[in-house]
Short mmCIF file of C-alpha atoms in Angstrom, two decimals:
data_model
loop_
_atom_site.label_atom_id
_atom_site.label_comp_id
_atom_site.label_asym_id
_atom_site.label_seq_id
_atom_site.Cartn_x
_atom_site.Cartn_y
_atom_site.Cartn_z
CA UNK A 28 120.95 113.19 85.25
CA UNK A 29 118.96 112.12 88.35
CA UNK A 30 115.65 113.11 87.21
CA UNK A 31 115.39 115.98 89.31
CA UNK A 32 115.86 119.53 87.80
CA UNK A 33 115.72 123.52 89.25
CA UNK A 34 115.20 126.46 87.85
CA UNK A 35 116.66 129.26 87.68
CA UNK A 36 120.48 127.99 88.91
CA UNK A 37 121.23 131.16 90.37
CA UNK A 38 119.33 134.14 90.96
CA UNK A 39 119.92 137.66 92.85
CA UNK A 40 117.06 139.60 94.05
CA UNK A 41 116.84 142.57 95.98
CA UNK A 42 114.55 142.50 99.36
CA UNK A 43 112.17 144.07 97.53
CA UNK A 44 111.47 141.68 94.53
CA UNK A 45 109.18 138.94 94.18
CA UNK A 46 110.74 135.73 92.65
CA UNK A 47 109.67 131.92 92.31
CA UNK A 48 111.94 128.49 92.28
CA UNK A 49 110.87 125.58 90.43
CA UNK A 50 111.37 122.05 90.76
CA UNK A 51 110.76 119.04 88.53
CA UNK A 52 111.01 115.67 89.07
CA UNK A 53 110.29 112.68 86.17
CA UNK A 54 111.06 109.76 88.79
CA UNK A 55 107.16 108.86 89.42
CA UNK A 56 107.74 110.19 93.20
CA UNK A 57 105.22 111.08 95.38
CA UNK A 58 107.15 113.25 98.01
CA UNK A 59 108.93 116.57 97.44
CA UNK A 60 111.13 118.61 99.85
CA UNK A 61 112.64 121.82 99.91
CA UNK A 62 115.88 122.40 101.87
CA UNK A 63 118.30 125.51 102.86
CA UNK A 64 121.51 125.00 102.41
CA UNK A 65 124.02 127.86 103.80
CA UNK A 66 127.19 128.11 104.36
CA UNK A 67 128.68 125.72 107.70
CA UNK A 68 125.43 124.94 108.63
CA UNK A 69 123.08 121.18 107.79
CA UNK A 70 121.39 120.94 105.49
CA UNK A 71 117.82 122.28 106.90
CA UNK A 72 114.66 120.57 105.77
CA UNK A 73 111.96 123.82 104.87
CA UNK A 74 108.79 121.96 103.26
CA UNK A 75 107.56 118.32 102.66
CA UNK A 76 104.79 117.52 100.69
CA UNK A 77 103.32 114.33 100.18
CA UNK A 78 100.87 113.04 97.38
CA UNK A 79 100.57 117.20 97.07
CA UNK A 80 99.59 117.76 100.50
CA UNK A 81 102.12 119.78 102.86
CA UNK A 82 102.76 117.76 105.69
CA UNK A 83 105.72 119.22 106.88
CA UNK A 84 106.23 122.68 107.50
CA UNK A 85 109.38 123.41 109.50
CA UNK A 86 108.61 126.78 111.28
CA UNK A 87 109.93 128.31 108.11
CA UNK A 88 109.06 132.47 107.65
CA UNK A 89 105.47 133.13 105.65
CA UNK A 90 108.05 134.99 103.59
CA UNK A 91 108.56 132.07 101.61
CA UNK A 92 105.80 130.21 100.05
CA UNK A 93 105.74 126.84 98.64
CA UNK A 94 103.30 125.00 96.26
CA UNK A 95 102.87 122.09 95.23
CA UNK A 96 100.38 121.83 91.99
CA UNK A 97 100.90 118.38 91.06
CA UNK A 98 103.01 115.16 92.37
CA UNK A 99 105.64 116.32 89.42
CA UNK A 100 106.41 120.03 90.28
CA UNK A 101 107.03 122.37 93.29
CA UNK A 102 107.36 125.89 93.54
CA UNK A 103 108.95 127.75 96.24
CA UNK A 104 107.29 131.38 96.05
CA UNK A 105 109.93 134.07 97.85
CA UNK A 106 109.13 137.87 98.63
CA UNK A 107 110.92 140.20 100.80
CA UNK A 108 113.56 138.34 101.75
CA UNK A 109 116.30 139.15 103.55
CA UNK A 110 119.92 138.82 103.46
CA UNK A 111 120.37 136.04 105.21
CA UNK A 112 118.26 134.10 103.44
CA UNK A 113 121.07 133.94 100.56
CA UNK A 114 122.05 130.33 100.85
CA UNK A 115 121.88 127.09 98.24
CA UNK A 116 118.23 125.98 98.10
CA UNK A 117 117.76 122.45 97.27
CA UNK A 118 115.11 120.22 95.99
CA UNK A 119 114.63 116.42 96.45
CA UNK A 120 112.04 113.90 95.71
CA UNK A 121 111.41 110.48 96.84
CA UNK A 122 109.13 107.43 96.55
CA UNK A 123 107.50 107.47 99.71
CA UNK A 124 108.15 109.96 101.93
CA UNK A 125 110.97 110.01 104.40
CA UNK A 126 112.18 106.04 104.14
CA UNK A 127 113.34 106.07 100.93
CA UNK A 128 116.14 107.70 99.43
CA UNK A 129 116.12 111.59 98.75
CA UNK A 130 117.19 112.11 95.14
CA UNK A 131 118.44 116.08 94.81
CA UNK A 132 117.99 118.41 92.42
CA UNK A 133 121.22 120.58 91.44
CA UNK A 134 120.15 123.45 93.36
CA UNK A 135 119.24 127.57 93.25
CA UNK A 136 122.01 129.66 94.27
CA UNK A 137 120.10 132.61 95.79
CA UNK A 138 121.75 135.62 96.42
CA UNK A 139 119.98 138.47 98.28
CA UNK A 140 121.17 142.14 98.08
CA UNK B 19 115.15 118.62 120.75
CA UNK B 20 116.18 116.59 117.48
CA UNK B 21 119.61 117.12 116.76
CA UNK B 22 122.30 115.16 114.72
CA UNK B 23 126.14 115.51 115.67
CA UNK B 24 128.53 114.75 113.32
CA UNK B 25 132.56 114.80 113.98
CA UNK B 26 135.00 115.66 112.72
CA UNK B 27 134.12 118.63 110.71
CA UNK B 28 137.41 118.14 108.42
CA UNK B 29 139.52 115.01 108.08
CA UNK B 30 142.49 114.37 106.14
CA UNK B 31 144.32 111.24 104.90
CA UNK B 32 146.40 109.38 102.50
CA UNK B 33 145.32 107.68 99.72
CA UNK B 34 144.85 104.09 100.50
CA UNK B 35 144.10 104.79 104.29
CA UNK B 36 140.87 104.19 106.00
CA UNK B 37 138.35 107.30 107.00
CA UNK B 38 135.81 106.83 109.83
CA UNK B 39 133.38 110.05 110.50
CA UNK B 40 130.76 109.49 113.54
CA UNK B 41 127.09 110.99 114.31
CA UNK B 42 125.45 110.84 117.06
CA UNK B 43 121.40 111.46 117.07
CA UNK B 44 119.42 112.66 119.84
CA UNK B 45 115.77 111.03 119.06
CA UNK B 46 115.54 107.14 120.11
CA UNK B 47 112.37 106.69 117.89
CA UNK B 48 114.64 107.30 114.44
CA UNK B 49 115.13 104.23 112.60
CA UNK B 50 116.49 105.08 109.15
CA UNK B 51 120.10 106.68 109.00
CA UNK B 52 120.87 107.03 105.35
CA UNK B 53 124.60 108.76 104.60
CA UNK B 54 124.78 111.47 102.05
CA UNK B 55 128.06 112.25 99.69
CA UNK B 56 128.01 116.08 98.02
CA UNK B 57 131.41 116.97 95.72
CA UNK B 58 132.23 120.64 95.23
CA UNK B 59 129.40 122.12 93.31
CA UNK B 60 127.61 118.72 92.94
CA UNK B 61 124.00 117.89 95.04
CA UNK B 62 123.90 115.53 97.47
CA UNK B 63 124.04 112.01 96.74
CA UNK B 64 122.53 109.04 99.00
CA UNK B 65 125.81 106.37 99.13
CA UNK B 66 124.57 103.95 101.53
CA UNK B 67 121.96 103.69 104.17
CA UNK B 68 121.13 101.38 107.47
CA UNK B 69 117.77 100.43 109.10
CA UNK B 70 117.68 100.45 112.85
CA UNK B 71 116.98 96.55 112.60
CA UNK B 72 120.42 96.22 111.16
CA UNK B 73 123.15 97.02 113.30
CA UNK B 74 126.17 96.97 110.22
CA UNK B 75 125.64 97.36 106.09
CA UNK B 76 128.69 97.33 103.76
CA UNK B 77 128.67 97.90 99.88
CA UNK B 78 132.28 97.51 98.65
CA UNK B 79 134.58 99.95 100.24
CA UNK B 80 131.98 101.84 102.07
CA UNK B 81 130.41 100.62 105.40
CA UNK B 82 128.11 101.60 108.01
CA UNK B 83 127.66 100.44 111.83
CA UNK B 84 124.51 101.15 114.50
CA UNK B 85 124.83 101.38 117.88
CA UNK B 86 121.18 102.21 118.65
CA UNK B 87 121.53 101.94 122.60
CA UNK B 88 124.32 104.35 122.52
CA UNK B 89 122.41 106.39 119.60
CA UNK B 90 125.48 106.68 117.65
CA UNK B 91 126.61 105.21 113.86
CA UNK B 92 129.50 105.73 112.08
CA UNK B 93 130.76 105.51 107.90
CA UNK B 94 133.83 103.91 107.48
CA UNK B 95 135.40 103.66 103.94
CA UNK B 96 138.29 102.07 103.12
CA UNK B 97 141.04 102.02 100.72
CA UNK B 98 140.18 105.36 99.92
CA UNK B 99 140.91 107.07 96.58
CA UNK B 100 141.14 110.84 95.65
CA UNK B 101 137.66 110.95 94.16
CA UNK B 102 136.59 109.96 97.48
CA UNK B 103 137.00 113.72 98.54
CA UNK B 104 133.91 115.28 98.81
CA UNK B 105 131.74 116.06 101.85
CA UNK B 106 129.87 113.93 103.89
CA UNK B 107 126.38 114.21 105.83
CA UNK B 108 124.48 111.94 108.01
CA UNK B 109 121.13 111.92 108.74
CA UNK B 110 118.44 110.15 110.75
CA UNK B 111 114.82 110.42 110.01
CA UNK B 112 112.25 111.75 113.17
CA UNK B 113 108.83 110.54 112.25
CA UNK B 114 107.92 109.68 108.58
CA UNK B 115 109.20 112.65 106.42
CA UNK B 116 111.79 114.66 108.62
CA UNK B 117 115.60 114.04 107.92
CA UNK B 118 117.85 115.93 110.66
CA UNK B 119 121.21 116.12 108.89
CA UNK B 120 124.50 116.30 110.42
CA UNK B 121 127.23 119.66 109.81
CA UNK B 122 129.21 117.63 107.38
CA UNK B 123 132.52 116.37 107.40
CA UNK B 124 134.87 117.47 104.42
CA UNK B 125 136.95 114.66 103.78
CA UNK B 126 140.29 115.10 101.82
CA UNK B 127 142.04 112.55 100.68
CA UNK B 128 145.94 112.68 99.86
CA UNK B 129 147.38 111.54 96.75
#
């Protein structure tokens, strides 16, 4: 649909488990971001990279971990999390980073028992 | 520090009336605002955007106005229809990469 796919859609864990999100874009970007989304809260921006290189880390906890391996995928790498880190986690990809527009990815519905 | 305010958090109306939701932004040195549309169990989707060299944009029912003394812009959209319903989240970029988004407004519109 808009070139931007996740996997899984949904996922539970316990706070014990180690799990990984993927992202895909096939729009020829060269930015990716990761955003929370929860519940009656904005959209929060987590992890920017740029031509592969983080350049935006958003004082997010070192239990998440993202990676970027090439300008196509992204990874966000999750171990003991906690409860309140259940929220909608979104990708998004764009041209150049930050003045263009963010296309999204469905989202990962991450539920955390 | 950055913050985006957005109001009102709900809004209703009738089908065929206008709907105007607001943001204000905190950072003077922003200069893109783009305006973000997500329906129930959809992903965001960009619907129109402004420049901070353009004070007003419009793309058929939908428009967007600057103010960037007062640090505020607003989305109007007119005539609205049912499939309008969805909600709503402005943003304004801090730097090259960082969007600060708004709370969202969940607009309803009455058939």
């Amino acid at each position: 649909e808009t070139g931007v796919t996740q996997t899984p859609r949904h996922l539970v864990m316990g706070m014990t488990n180690k799990k990984s999100l993927k992202c895909e874009q096939h729009l020829g970007h060269n930015a990716m971001y990761w955003y929370k989304q929860s519940a009656k809260k904005p959209l929060e921006l987590m992890f920017v990279y740029s031509l592969e290189e983080r350049v935006e880390n958003n004082s997010v906890p070192s239990r998440f971990s993202p990676e970027c391996p090439n300008s196509s995928h992204l990874f966000l790498h999750l171990h003991t999390l906690q409860p309140e880190d259940s929220a909608l986690y979104l990708c998004a990809s764009s041209g150049v980073a930050g003045f263009n527009e963010q296309f999204f990815g469905p989202g990962t519905r991450l539920t955390v028992l | 520090g950055e913050n985006v305010e957005q109001h009102p958090s709900t809004l209703s109306v009738q089908e065929g009336d206008s709907a105007v939701i607001k943001c204000t932004y905190s950072d003077s040195a922003s200069n893109y605002f783009p305006w973000y549309k997500q329906e129930l169990g959809k992903r965001p989707q960009l619907i129109i955007d402004i420049r901070s060299n353009v004070g007003e944009k419009k793309d058929q029912r939908i428009a967007v106005t600057l103010n960037k003394t007062a640090k505020h812009f607003s989305l109007h959209i007119t005539e609205t229809q049912p499939e309008d319903s969805a909600v709503y989240f402005c943003a304004a970029i801090r730097g090259s990469y960082k969007l600060i988004f708004g709370s969202g407004t969940r607009l309803l519109v009455r058939p």
